[in-house]
Amino acid sequence: MSINNLLKASTSVFYYYNNLDLHKEGKTLSEIARITRFSRCGIRSIINKYRETSSVIDKPRTGRPKKLSNKDEQYLKIISLRNRKKTSVELTTELAEGTGVVVHQINSPKHL
């Protein structure tokens, strides 16, 4: 997770808990919306999420696992920066030789 994403996440969690504090003080959804400039629906979903899970932090989501680790992505980036005229076929071949990870040539430019 990049620092910007981490800061955004921690800031949003701060605002979520701020909304919960206002709700615990007895403020209505409309009052909280006016104070925080969140939508009423957003505030309602934050409150419901807290009631169900006792937390406002997002759970890890399901999805396809990444083919390349962060180290592999970094290696691929270094290879491409050394010789910017390499094709994706050459990049994936060198990546496979260097790390042992086989990636289809169409996917390698997505990681750069």
PDB file of N, CA and C in Angstrom:
ATOM      1  N   MET A   1       0.857  -1.173   0.000  1.00  0.00           N
ATOM      2  CA  MET A   1       0.000   0.000   0.000  1.00  0.00           C
ATOM      3  C   MET A   1       0.899   1.231   0.000  1.00  0.00           C
ATOM      4  N   SER A   2       0.638   2.177  -0.900  1.00  0.00           N
ATOM      5  CA  SER A   2       1.463   3.371  -0.970  1.00  0.00           C
ATOM      6  C   SER A   2       1.142   4.298   0.199  1.00  0.00           C
ATOM      7  N   ILE A   3       2.025   5.251   0.429  1.00  0.00           N
ATOM      8  CA  ILE A   3       1.832   6.187   1.542  1.00  0.00           C
ATOM      9  C   ILE A   3       0.580   7.020   1.325  1.00  0.00           C
ATOM     10  N   ASN A   4       0.323   7.441   0.077  1.00  0.00           N
ATOM     11  CA  ASN A   4      -0.885   8.234  -0.197  1.00  0.00           C
ATOM     12  C   ASN A   4      -2.146   7.444   0.129  1.00  0.00           C
ATOM     13  N   ASN A   5      -2.189   6.178  -0.280  1.00  0.00           N
ATOM     14  CA  ASN A   5      -3.354   5.350   0.017  1.00  0.00           C
ATOM     15  C   ASN A   5      -3.499   5.130   1.513  1.00  0.00           C
ATOM     16  N   LEU A   6      -2.370   4.962   2.199  1.00  0.00           N
ATOM     17  CA  LEU A   6      -2.405   4.772   3.644  1.00  0.00           C
ATOM     18  C   LEU A   6      -2.932   6.013   4.336  1.00  0.00           C
ATOM     19  N   LEU A   7      -2.477   7.187   3.875  1.00  0.00           N
ATOM     20  CA  LEU A   7      -2.966   8.439   4.466  1.00  0.00           C
ATOM     21  C   LEU A   7      -4.451   8.638   4.200  1.00  0.00           C
ATOM     22  N   LYS A   8      -4.880   8.311   2.992  1.00  0.00           N
ATOM     23  CA  LYS A   8      -6.306   8.425   2.669  1.00  0.00           C
ATOM     24  C   LYS A   8      -7.128   7.488   3.538  1.00  0.00           C
ATOM     25  N   ALA A   9      -6.635   6.266   3.707  1.00  0.00           N
ATOM     26  CA  ALA A   9      -7.359   5.284   4.508  1.00  0.00           C
ATOM     27  C   ALA A   9      -7.447   5.729   5.956  1.00  0.00           C
ATOM     28  N   SER A  10      -6.323   6.205   6.516  1.00  0.00           N
ATOM     29  CA  SER A  10      -6.346   6.617   7.924  1.00  0.00           C
ATOM     30  C   SER A  10      -7.197   7.857   8.103  1.00  0.00           C
ATOM     31  N   THR A  11      -7.199   8.760   7.121  1.00  0.00           N
ATOM     32  CA  THR A  11      -8.033   9.951   7.203  1.00  0.00           C
ATOM     33  C   THR A  11      -9.498   9.569   7.154  1.00  0.00           C
ATOM     34  N   SER A  12      -9.851   8.656   6.255  1.00  0.00           N
ATOM     35  CA  SER A  12     -11.255   8.266   6.154  1.00  0.00           C
ATOM     36  C   SER A  12     -11.709   7.555   7.419  1.00  0.00           C
ATOM     37  N   VAL A  13     -10.842   6.722   8.012  1.00  0.00           N
ATOM     38  CA  VAL A  13     -11.196   6.050   9.265  1.00  0.00           C
ATOM     39  C   VAL A  13     -11.416   7.087  10.358  1.00  0.00           C
ATOM     40  N   PHE A  14     -10.576   8.129  10.380  1.00  0.00           N
ATOM     41  CA  PHE A  14     -10.759   9.211  11.356  1.00  0.00           C
ATOM     42  C   PHE A  14     -12.138   9.855  11.179  1.00  0.00           C
ATOM     43  N   TYR A  15     -12.510  10.163   9.947  1.00  0.00           N
ATOM     44  CA  TYR A  15     -13.815  10.771   9.699  1.00  0.00           C
ATOM     45  C   TYR A  15     -14.952   9.822  10.061  1.00  0.00           C
ATOM     46  N   TYR A  16     -14.763   8.534   9.798  1.00  0.00           N
ATOM     47  CA  TYR A  16     -15.801   7.561  10.149  1.00  0.00           C
ATOM     48  C   TYR A  16     -16.039   7.549  11.654  1.00  0.00           C
ATOM     49  N   TYR A  17     -14.948   7.507  12.421  1.00  0.00           N
ATOM     50  CA  TYR A  17     -15.106   7.496  13.868  1.00  0.00           C
ATOM     51  C   TYR A  17     -15.660   8.822  14.368  1.00  0.00           C
ATOM     52  N   ASN A  18     -15.322   9.916  13.707  1.00  0.00           N
ATOM     53  CA  ASN A  18     -15.886  11.212  14.065  1.00  0.00           C
ATOM     54  C   ASN A  18     -17.407  11.187  13.882  1.00  0.00           C
ATOM     55  N   ASN A  19     -17.868  10.592  12.768  1.00  0.00           N
ATOM     56  CA  ASN A  19     -19.306  10.461  12.537  1.00  0.00           C
ATOM     57  C   ASN A  19     -19.954   9.616  13.620  1.00  0.00           C
ATOM     58  N   LEU A  20     -19.271   8.534  14.023  1.00  0.00           N
ATOM     59  CA  LEU A  20     -19.814   7.674  15.073  1.00  0.00           C
ATOM     60  C   LEU A  20     -19.909   8.421  16.402  1.00  0.00           C
ATOM     61  N   ASP A  21     -18.892   9.242  16.703  1.00  0.00           N
ATOM     62  CA  ASP A  21     -18.928  10.026  17.941  1.00  0.00           C
ATOM     63  C   ASP A  21     -20.115  10.981  17.936  1.00  0.00           C
ATOM     64  N   LEU A  22     -20.345  11.634  16.804  1.00  0.00           N
ATOM     65  CA  LEU A  22     -21.489  12.550  16.703  1.00  0.00           C
ATOM     66  C   LEU A  22     -22.801  11.794  16.876  1.00  0.00           C
ATOM     67  N   HIS A  23     -22.853  10.575  16.328  1.00  0.00           N
ATOM     68  CA  HIS A  23     -24.063   9.762  16.458  1.00  0.00           C
ATOM     69  C   HIS A  23     -24.281   9.354  17.917  1.00  0.00           C
ATOM     70  N   LYS A  24     -23.197   9.007  18.596  1.00  0.00           N
ATOM     71  CA  LYS A  24     -23.304   8.622  20.006  1.00  0.00           C
ATOM     72  C   LYS A  24     -23.721   9.798  20.887  1.00  0.00           C
ATOM     73  N   GLU A  25     -23.383  11.026  20.440  1.00  0.00           N
ATOM     74  CA  GLU A  25     -23.806  12.220  21.182  1.00  0.00           C
ATOM     75  C   GLU A  25     -25.293  12.501  21.013  1.00  0.00           C
ATOM     76  N   GLY A  26     -25.946  11.767  20.117  1.00  0.00           N
ATOM     77  CA  GLY A  26     -27.382  11.931  19.938  1.00  0.00           C
ATOM     78  C   GLY A  26     -27.769  12.783  18.746  1.00  0.00           C
ATOM     79  N   LYS A  27     -26.815  13.125  17.904  1.00  0.00           N
ATOM     80  CA  LYS A  27     -27.120  13.925  16.711  1.00  0.00           C
ATOM     81  C   LYS A  27     -27.844  13.055  15.690  1.00  0.00           C
ATOM     82  N   THR A  28     -28.718  13.664  14.917  1.00  0.00           N
ATOM     83  CA  THR A  28     -29.440  12.936  13.877  1.00  0.00           C
ATOM     84  C   THR A  28     -28.556  12.804  12.642  1.00  0.00           C
ATOM     85  N   LEU A  29     -28.978  11.951  11.720  1.00  0.00           N
ATOM     86  CA  LEU A  29     -28.217  11.765  10.482  1.00  0.00           C
ATOM     87  C   LEU A  29     -28.111  13.076   9.708  1.00  0.00           C
ATOM     88  N   SER A  30     -29.194  13.833   9.676  1.00  0.00           N
ATOM     89  CA  SER A  30     -29.181  15.108   8.945  1.00  0.00           C
ATOM     90  C   SER A  30     -28.203  16.097   9.578  1.00  0.00           C
ATOM     91  N   GLU A  31     -28.157  16.141  10.896  1.00  0.00           N
ATOM     92  CA  GLU A  31     -27.229  17.051  11.569  1.00  0.00           C
ATOM     93  C   GLU A  31     -25.782  16.641  11.314  1.00  0.00           C
ATOM     94  N   ILE A  32     -25.526  15.337  11.383  1.00  0.00           N
ATOM     95  CA  ILE A  32     -24.164  14.849  11.113  1.00  0.00           C
ATOM     96  C   ILE A  32     -23.785  15.154   9.675  1.00  0.00           C
ATOM     97  N   ALA A  33     -24.716  14.973   8.753  1.00  0.00           N
ATOM     98  CA  ALA A  33     -24.449  15.257   7.334  1.00  0.00           C
ATOM     99  C   ALA A  33     -24.118  16.728   7.132  1.00  0.00           C
ATOM    100  N   ARG A  34     -24.823  17.587   7.821  1.00  0.00           N
ATOM    101  CA  ARG A  34     -24.582  19.022   7.697  1.00  0.00           C
ATOM    102  C   ARG A  34     -23.209  19.385   8.274  1.00  0.00           C
ATOM    103  N   ILE A  35     -22.854  18.798   9.407  1.00  0.00           N
ATOM    104  CA  ILE A  35     -21.585  19.115  10.061  1.00  0.00           C
ATOM    105  C   ILE A  35     -20.390  18.580   9.267  1.00  0.00           C
ATOM    106  N   THR A  36     -20.465  17.326   8.845  1.00  0.00           N
ATOM    107  CA  THR A  36     -19.316  16.665   8.218  1.00  0.00           C
ATOM    108  C   THR A  36     -19.310  16.726   6.699  1.00  0.00           C
ATOM    109  N   ARG A  37     -20.418  17.134   6.125  1.00  0.00           N
ATOM    110  CA  ARG A  37     -20.577  17.183   4.659  1.00  0.00           C
ATOM    111  C   ARG A  37     -20.494  15.808   4.007  1.00  0.00           C
ATOM    112  N   PHE A  38     -20.834  14.776   4.772  1.00  0.00           N
ATOM    113  CA  PHE A  38     -21.034  13.440   4.224  1.00  0.00           C
ATOM    114  C   PHE A  38     -22.494  13.328   3.832  1.00  0.00           C
ATOM    115  N   SER A  39     -22.817  12.406   2.938  1.00  0.00           N
ATOM    116  CA  SER A  39     -24.219  12.183   2.615  1.00  0.00           C
ATOM    117  C   SER A  39     -24.879  11.402   3.753  1.00  0.00           C
ATOM    118  N   ARG A  40     -26.193  11.554   3.886  1.00  0.00           N
ATOM    119  CA  ARG A  40     -26.908  10.815   4.930  1.00  0.00           C
ATOM    120  C   ARG A  40     -26.783   9.310   4.706  1.00  0.00           C
ATOM    121  N   CYS A  41     -26.840   8.896   3.443  1.00  0.00           N
ATOM    122  CA  CYS A  41     -26.711   7.458   3.134  1.00  0.00           C
ATOM    123  C   CYS A  41     -25.335   6.940   3.537  1.00  0.00           C
ATOM    124  N   GLY A  42     -24.302   7.739   3.296  1.00  0.00           N
ATOM    125  CA  GLY A  42     -22.954   7.340   3.678  1.00  0.00           C
ATOM    126  C   GLY A  42     -22.807   7.217   5.185  1.00  0.00           C
ATOM    127  N   ILE A  43     -23.387   8.156   5.904  1.00  0.00           N
ATOM    128  CA  ILE A  43     -23.332   8.109   7.365  1.00  0.00           C
ATOM    129  C   ILE A  43     -24.104   6.910   7.881  1.00  0.00           C
ATOM    130  N   ARG A  44     -25.253   6.646   7.295  1.00  0.00           N
ATOM    131  CA  ARG A  44     -26.044   5.493   7.709  1.00  0.00           C
ATOM    132  C   ARG A  44     -25.271   4.201   7.483  1.00  0.00           C
ATOM    133  N   SER A  45     -24.580   4.099   6.359  1.00  0.00           N
ATOM    134  CA  SER A  45     -23.826   2.868   6.081  1.00  0.00           C
ATOM    135  C   SER A  45     -22.651   2.723   7.048  1.00  0.00           C
ATOM    136  N   ILE A  46     -22.015   3.831   7.429  1.00  0.00           N
ATOM    137  CA  ILE A  46     -20.917   3.776   8.401  1.00  0.00           C
ATOM    138  C   ILE A  46     -21.446   3.275   9.744  1.00  0.00           C
ATOM    139  N   ILE A  47     -22.580   3.811  10.172  1.00  0.00           N
ATOM    140  CA  ILE A  47     -23.164   3.418  11.454  1.00  0.00           C
ATOM    141  C   ILE A  47     -23.579   1.948  11.422  1.00  0.00           C
ATOM    142  N   ASN A  48     -24.208   1.523  10.329  1.00  0.00           N
ATOM    143  CA  ASN A  48     -24.617   0.111  10.216  1.00  0.00           C
ATOM    144  C   ASN A  48     -23.416  -0.826  10.196  1.00  0.00           C
ATOM    145  N   LYS A  49     -22.352  -0.431   9.488  1.00  0.00           N
ATOM    146  CA  LYS A  49     -21.148  -1.246   9.439  1.00  0.00           C
ATOM    147  C   LYS A  49     -20.550  -1.386  10.842  1.00  0.00           C
ATOM    148  N   TYR A  50     -20.559  -0.295  11.608  1.00  0.00           N
ATOM    149  CA  TYR A  50     -20.023  -0.347  12.970  1.00  0.00           C
ATOM    150  C   TYR A  50     -20.881  -1.242  13.860  1.00  0.00           C
ATOM    151  N   ARG A  51     -22.191  -1.169  13.691  1.00  0.00           N
ATOM    152  CA  ARG A  51     -23.088  -2.022  14.490  1.00  0.00           C
ATOM    153  C   ARG A  51     -22.862  -3.508  14.194  1.00  0.00           C
ATOM    154  N   GLU A  52     -22.628  -3.831  12.931  1.00  0.00           N
ATOM    155  CA  GLU A  52     -22.470  -5.233  12.535  1.00  0.00           C
ATOM    156  C   GLU A  52     -21.096  -5.800  12.880  1.00  0.00           C
ATOM    157  N   THR A  53     -20.049  -5.003  12.700  1.00  0.00           N
ATOM    158  CA  THR A  53     -18.693  -5.530  12.837  1.00  0.00           C
ATOM    159  C   THR A  53     -17.907  -4.934  13.994  1.00  0.00           C
ATOM    160  N   SER A  54     -18.443  -3.930  14.659  1.00  0.00           N
ATOM    161  CA  SER A  54     -17.749  -3.194  15.732  1.00  0.00           C
ATOM    162  C   SER A  54     -16.483  -2.520  15.223  1.00  0.00           C
ATOM    163  N   SER A  55     -16.440  -2.236  13.932  1.00  0.00           N
ATOM    164  CA  SER A  55     -15.300  -1.560  13.325  1.00  0.00           C
ATOM    165  C   SER A  55     -15.764  -0.888  12.038  1.00  0.00           C
ATOM    166  N   VAL A  56     -15.044   0.148  11.628  1.00  0.00           N
ATOM    167  CA  VAL A  56     -15.374   0.793  10.358  1.00  0.00           C
ATOM    168  C   VAL A  56     -14.311   0.531   9.304  1.00  0.00           C
ATOM    169  N   ILE A  57     -13.302  -0.240   9.661  1.00  0.00           N
ATOM    170  CA  ILE A  57     -12.224  -0.558   8.722  1.00  0.00           C
ATOM    171  C   ILE A  57     -12.716  -1.627   7.755  1.00  0.00           C
ATOM    172  N   ASP A  58     -12.402  -1.442   6.472  1.00  0.00           N
ATOM    173  CA  ASP A  58     -12.819  -2.401   5.453  1.00  0.00           C
ATOM    174  C   ASP A  58     -12.145  -3.742   5.663  1.00  0.00           C
ATOM    175  N   LYS A  59     -12.907  -4.802   5.401  1.00  0.00           N
ATOM    176  CA  LYS A  59     -12.348  -6.147   5.458  1.00  0.00           C
ATOM    177  C   LYS A  59     -11.579  -6.410   4.173  1.00  0.00           C
ATOM    178  N   PRO A  60     -10.621  -7.330   4.209  1.00  0.00           N
ATOM    179  CA  PRO A  60      -9.929  -7.686   2.971  1.00  0.00           C
ATOM    180  C   PRO A  60     -10.920  -8.259   1.959  1.00  0.00           C
ATOM    181  N   ARG A  61     -10.747  -7.877   0.730  1.00  0.00           N
ATOM    182  CA  ARG A  61     -11.676  -8.321  -0.310  1.00  0.00           C
ATOM    183  C   ARG A  61     -11.131  -9.538  -1.026  1.00  0.00           C
ATOM    184  N   THR A  62     -12.053 -10.302  -1.553  1.00  0.00           N
ATOM    185  CA  THR A  62     -11.640 -11.461  -2.325  1.00  0.00           C
ATOM    186  C   THR A  62     -11.245 -11.017  -3.722  1.00  0.00           C
ATOM    187  N   GLY A  63     -10.544 -11.858  -4.393  1.00  0.00           N
ATOM    188  CA  GLY A  63     -10.134 -11.535  -5.752  1.00  0.00           C
ATOM    189  C   GLY A  63      -9.001 -12.440  -6.178  1.00  0.00           C
ATOM    190  N   ARG A  64      -8.650 -12.309  -7.411  1.00  0.00           N
ATOM    191  CA  ARG A  64      -7.576 -13.129  -7.935  1.00  0.00           C
ATOM    192  C   ARG A  64      -6.249 -12.680  -7.343  1.00  0.00           C
ATOM    193  N   PRO A  65      -5.419 -13.624  -6.882  1.00  0.00           N
ATOM    194  CA  PRO A  65      -4.122 -13.237  -6.323  1.00  0.00           C
ATOM    195  C   PRO A  65      -3.204 -12.688  -7.412  1.00  0.00           C
ATOM    196  N   LYS A  66      -2.310 -11.799  -7.016  1.00  0.00           N
ATOM    197  CA  LYS A  66      -1.381 -11.198  -7.958  1.00  0.00           C
ATOM    198  C   LYS A  66      -0.363 -12.234  -8.422  1.00  0.00           C
ATOM    199  N   LYS A  67      -0.030 -12.161  -9.678  1.00  0.00           N
ATOM    200  CA  LYS A  67       0.957 -13.065 -10.256  1.00  0.00           C
ATOM    201  C   LYS A  67       2.368 -12.649  -9.830  1.00  0.00           C
ATOM    202  N   LEU A  68       2.611 -11.335  -9.806  1.00  0.00           N
ATOM    203  CA  LEU A  68       3.936 -10.822  -9.456  1.00  0.00           C
ATOM    204  C   LEU A  68       3.935 -10.278  -8.035  1.00  0.00           C
ATOM    205  N   SER A  69       4.991 -10.561  -7.312  1.00  0.00           N
ATOM    206  CA  SER A  69       5.151  -9.949  -5.996  1.00  0.00           C
ATOM    207  C   SER A  69       5.677  -8.523  -6.199  1.00  0.00           C
ATOM    208  N   ASN A  70       5.728  -7.750  -5.133  1.00  0.00           N
ATOM    209  CA  ASN A  70       6.258  -6.391  -5.238  1.00  0.00           C
ATOM    210  C   ASN A  70       7.708  -6.401  -5.691  1.00  0.00           C
ATOM    211  N   LYS A  71       8.455  -7.395  -5.234  1.00  0.00           N
ATOM    212  CA  LYS A  71       9.862  -7.518  -5.630  1.00  0.00           C
ATOM    213  C   LYS A  71       9.978  -7.810  -7.129  1.00  0.00           C
ATOM    214  N   ASP A  72       9.096  -8.673  -7.646  1.00  0.00           N
ATOM    215  CA  ASP A  72       9.101  -8.992  -9.074  1.00  0.00           C
ATOM    216  C   ASP A  72       8.734  -7.768  -9.916  1.00  0.00           C
ATOM    217  N   GLU A  73       7.760  -7.006  -9.443  1.00  0.00           N
ATOM    218  CA  GLU A  73       7.369  -5.785 -10.165  1.00  0.00           C
ATOM    219  C   GLU A  73       8.523  -4.796 -10.211  1.00  0.00           C
ATOM    220  N   GLN A  74       9.227  -4.683  -9.089  1.00  0.00           N
ATOM    221  CA  GLN A  74      10.372  -3.785  -9.024  1.00  0.00           C
ATOM    222  C   GLN A  74      11.463  -4.236  -9.994  1.00  0.00           C
ATOM    223  N   TYR A  75      11.698  -5.542 -10.046  1.00  0.00           N
ATOM    224  CA  TYR A  75      12.699  -6.100 -10.957  1.00  0.00           C
ATOM    225  C   TYR A  75      12.323  -5.800 -12.409  1.00  0.00           C
ATOM    226  N   LEU A  76      11.043  -5.973 -12.733  1.00  0.00           N
ATOM    227  CA  LEU A  76      10.566  -5.703 -14.084  1.00  0.00           C
ATOM    228  C   LEU A  76      10.752  -4.233 -14.445  1.00  0.00           C
ATOM    229  N   LYS A  77      10.496  -3.370 -13.500  1.00  0.00           N
ATOM    230  CA  LYS A  77      10.662  -1.936 -13.740  1.00  0.00           C
ATOM    231  C   LYS A  77      12.126  -1.588 -13.981  1.00  0.00           C
ATOM    232  N   ILE A  78      13.019  -2.179 -13.196  1.00  0.00           N
ATOM    233  CA  ILE A  78      14.455  -1.923 -13.371  1.00  0.00           C
ATOM    234  C   ILE A  78      14.921  -2.401 -14.734  1.00  0.00           C
ATOM    235  N   ILE A  79      14.469  -3.576 -15.154  1.00  0.00           N
ATOM    236  CA  ILE A  79      14.833  -4.112 -16.470  1.00  0.00           C
ATOM    237  C   ILE A  79      14.404  -3.141 -17.565  1.00  0.00           C
ATOM    238  N   SER A  80      13.182  -2.642 -17.460  1.00  0.00           N
ATOM    239  CA  SER A  80      12.670  -1.766 -18.518  1.00  0.00           C
ATOM    240  C   SER A  80      13.364  -0.409 -18.518  1.00  0.00           C
ATOM    241  N   LEU A  81      13.785   0.062 -17.331  1.00  0.00           N
ATOM    242  CA  LEU A  81      14.463   1.362 -17.280  1.00  0.00           C
ATOM    243  C   LEU A  81      15.898   1.276 -17.804  1.00  0.00           C
ATOM    244  N   ARG A  82      16.516   0.119 -17.683  1.00  0.00           N
ATOM    245  CA  ARG A  82      17.874  -0.054 -18.209  1.00  0.00           C
ATOM    246  C   ARG A  82      17.901   0.062 -19.729  1.00  0.00           C
ATOM    247  N   ASN A  83      16.909  -0.521 -20.374  1.00  0.00           N
ATOM    248  CA  ASN A  83      16.821  -0.460 -21.828  1.00  0.00           C
ATOM    249  C   ASN A  83      15.361  -0.207 -22.188  1.00  0.00           C
ATOM    250  N   ARG A  84      15.055   1.031 -22.461  1.00  0.00           N
ATOM    251  CA  ARG A  84      13.667   1.423 -22.708  1.00  0.00           C
ATOM    252  C   ARG A  84      13.123   0.945 -24.051  1.00  0.00           C
ATOM    253  N   LYS A  85      13.984   0.422 -24.895  1.00  0.00           N
ATOM    254  CA  LYS A  85      13.529  -0.030 -26.204  1.00  0.00           C
ATOM    255  C   LYS A  85      13.188  -1.515 -26.236  1.00  0.00           C
ATOM    256  N   LYS A  86      13.268  -2.183 -25.073  1.00  0.00           N
ATOM    257  CA  LYS A  86      12.929  -3.609 -25.035  1.00  0.00           C
ATOM    258  C   LYS A  86      11.435  -3.790 -25.235  1.00  0.00           C
ATOM    259  N   THR A  87      11.107  -4.831 -25.966  1.00  0.00           N
ATOM    260  CA  THR A  87       9.696  -5.145 -26.187  1.00  0.00           C
ATOM    261  C   THR A  87       9.161  -5.911 -24.979  1.00  0.00           C
ATOM    262  N   SER A  88       7.842  -6.056 -24.926  1.00  0.00           N
ATOM    263  CA  SER A  88       7.240  -6.782 -23.803  1.00  0.00           C
ATOM    264  C   SER A  88       7.649  -8.260 -23.817  1.00  0.00           C
ATOM    265  N   VAL A  89       7.870  -8.808 -25.006  1.00  0.00           N
ATOM    266  CA  VAL A  89       8.318 -10.206 -25.100  1.00  0.00           C
ATOM    267  C   VAL A  89       9.704 -10.343 -24.477  1.00  0.00           C
ATOM    268  N   GLU A  90      10.599  -9.408 -24.786  1.00  0.00           N
ATOM    269  CA  GLU A  90      11.944  -9.444 -24.222  1.00  0.00           C
ATOM    270  C   GLU A  90      11.922  -9.234 -22.705  1.00  0.00           C
ATOM    271  N   LEU A  91      11.045  -8.335 -22.250  1.00  0.00           N
ATOM    272  CA  LEU A  91      10.932  -8.088 -20.815  1.00  0.00           C
ATOM    273  C   LEU A  91      10.447  -9.324 -20.057  1.00  0.00           C
ATOM    274  N   THR A  92       9.422  -9.969 -20.582  1.00  0.00           N
ATOM    275  CA  THR A  92       8.889 -11.155 -19.899  1.00  0.00           C
ATOM    276  C   THR A  92       9.887 -12.307 -19.929  1.00  0.00           C
ATOM    277  N   THR A  93      10.643 -12.417 -21.016  1.00  0.00           N
ATOM    278  CA  THR A  93      11.665 -13.461 -21.095  1.00  0.00           C
ATOM    279  C   THR A  93      12.749 -13.231 -20.050  1.00  0.00           C
ATOM    280  N   GLU A  94      13.215 -11.988 -19.943  1.00  0.00           N
ATOM    281  CA  GLU A  94      14.254 -11.678 -18.959  1.00  0.00           C
ATOM    282  C   GLU A  94      13.733 -11.817 -17.530  1.00  0.00           C
ATOM    283  N   LEU A  95      12.476 -11.469 -17.322  1.00  0.00           N
ATOM    284  CA  LEU A  95      11.862 -11.639 -16.004  1.00  0.00           C
ATOM    285  C   LEU A  95      11.809 -13.117 -15.629  1.00  0.00           C
ATOM    286  N   ALA A  96      11.427 -13.956 -16.581  1.00  0.00           N
ATOM    287  CA  ALA A  96      11.362 -15.395 -16.326  1.00  0.00           C
ATOM    288  C   ALA A  96      12.737 -15.974 -16.033  1.00  0.00           C
ATOM    289  N   GLU A  97      13.758 -15.491 -16.758  1.00  0.00           N
ATOM    290  CA  GLU A  97      15.122 -15.976 -16.524  1.00  0.00           C
ATOM    291  C   GLU A  97      15.651 -15.516 -15.178  1.00  0.00           C
ATOM    292  N   GLY A  98      15.335 -14.271 -14.818  1.00  0.00           N
ATOM    293  CA  GLY A  98      15.883 -13.697 -13.588  1.00  0.00           C
ATOM    294  C   GLY A  98      15.163 -14.149 -12.322  1.00  0.00           C
ATOM    295  N   THR A  99      13.846 -14.304 -12.386  1.00  0.00           N
ATOM    296  CA  THR A  99      13.089 -14.617 -11.166  1.00  0.00           C
ATOM    297  C   THR A  99      12.394 -15.965 -11.213  1.00  0.00           C
ATOM    298  N   GLY A 100      12.208 -16.502 -12.401  1.00  0.00           N
ATOM    299  CA  GLY A 100      11.504 -17.774 -12.522  1.00  0.00           C
ATOM    300  C   GLY A 100       9.996 -17.613 -12.625  1.00  0.00           C
ATOM    301  N   VAL A 101       9.501 -16.370 -12.627  1.00  0.00           N
ATOM    302  CA  VAL A 101       8.067 -16.117 -12.720  1.00  0.00           C
ATOM    303  C   VAL A 101       7.706 -15.929 -14.186  1.00  0.00           C
ATOM    304  N   VAL A 102       6.752 -16.731 -14.661  1.00  0.00           N
ATOM    305  CA  VAL A 102       6.327 -16.646 -16.050  1.00  0.00           C
ATOM    306  C   VAL A 102       5.063 -15.795 -16.125  1.00  0.00           C
ATOM    307  N   VAL A 103       5.141 -14.709 -16.899  1.00  0.00           N
ATOM    308  CA  VAL A 103       4.010 -13.798 -17.081  1.00  0.00           C
ATOM    309  C   VAL A 103       3.766 -13.667 -18.563  1.00  0.00           C
ATOM    310  N   HIS A 104       2.517 -13.568 -18.951  1.00  0.00           N
ATOM    311  CA  HIS A 104       2.198 -13.382 -20.361  1.00  0.00           C
ATOM    312  C   HIS A 104       2.651 -12.000 -20.782  1.00  0.00           C
ATOM    313  N   GLN A 105       3.118 -11.881 -22.024  1.00  0.00           N
ATOM    314  CA  GLN A 105       3.695 -10.624 -22.507  1.00  0.00           C
ATOM    315  C   GLN A 105       2.695  -9.472 -22.506  1.00  0.00           C
ATOM    316  N   ILE A 106       1.421  -9.761 -22.585  1.00  0.00           N
ATOM    317  CA  ILE A 106       0.413  -8.684 -22.590  1.00  0.00           C
ATOM    318  C   ILE A 106       0.324  -8.037 -21.216  1.00  0.00           C
ATOM    319  N   ASN A 107       0.566  -8.813 -20.153  1.00  0.00           N
ATOM    320  CA  ASN A 107       0.420  -8.292 -18.800  1.00  0.00           C
ATOM    321  C   ASN A 107       1.619  -7.512 -18.306  1.00  0.00           C
ATOM    322  N   SER A 108       2.778  -7.700 -18.893  1.00  0.00           N
ATOM    323  CA  SER A 108       3.981  -7.038 -18.360  1.00  0.00           C
ATOM    324  C   SER A 108       3.901  -5.518 -18.432  1.00  0.00           C
ATOM    325  N   PRO A 109       3.355  -4.877 -19.487  1.00  0.00           N
ATOM    326  CA  PRO A 109       3.300  -3.415 -19.479  1.00  0.00           C
ATOM    327  C   PRO A 109       2.370  -2.861 -18.380  1.00  0.00           C
ATOM    328  N   LYS A 110       1.430  -3.645 -17.886  1.00  0.00           N
ATOM    329  CA  LYS A 110       0.531  -3.171 -16.826  1.00  0.00           C
ATOM    330  C   LYS A 110       1.281  -2.908 -15.537  1.00  0.00           C
ATOM    331  N   HIS A 111       2.405  -3.568 -15.345  1.00  0.00           N
ATOM    332  CA  HIS A 111       3.154  -3.457 -14.105  1.00  0.00           C
ATOM    333  C   HIS A 111       4.214  -2.355 -14.152  1.00  0.00           C
ATOM    334  N   LEU A 112       4.314  -1.658 -15.271  1.00  0.00           N
ATOM    335  CA  LEU A 112       5.343  -0.625 -15.396  1.00  0.00           C
ATOM    336  C   LEU A 112       4.817   0.740 -15.094  1.00  0.00           C
TER     337      LEU A 112
END
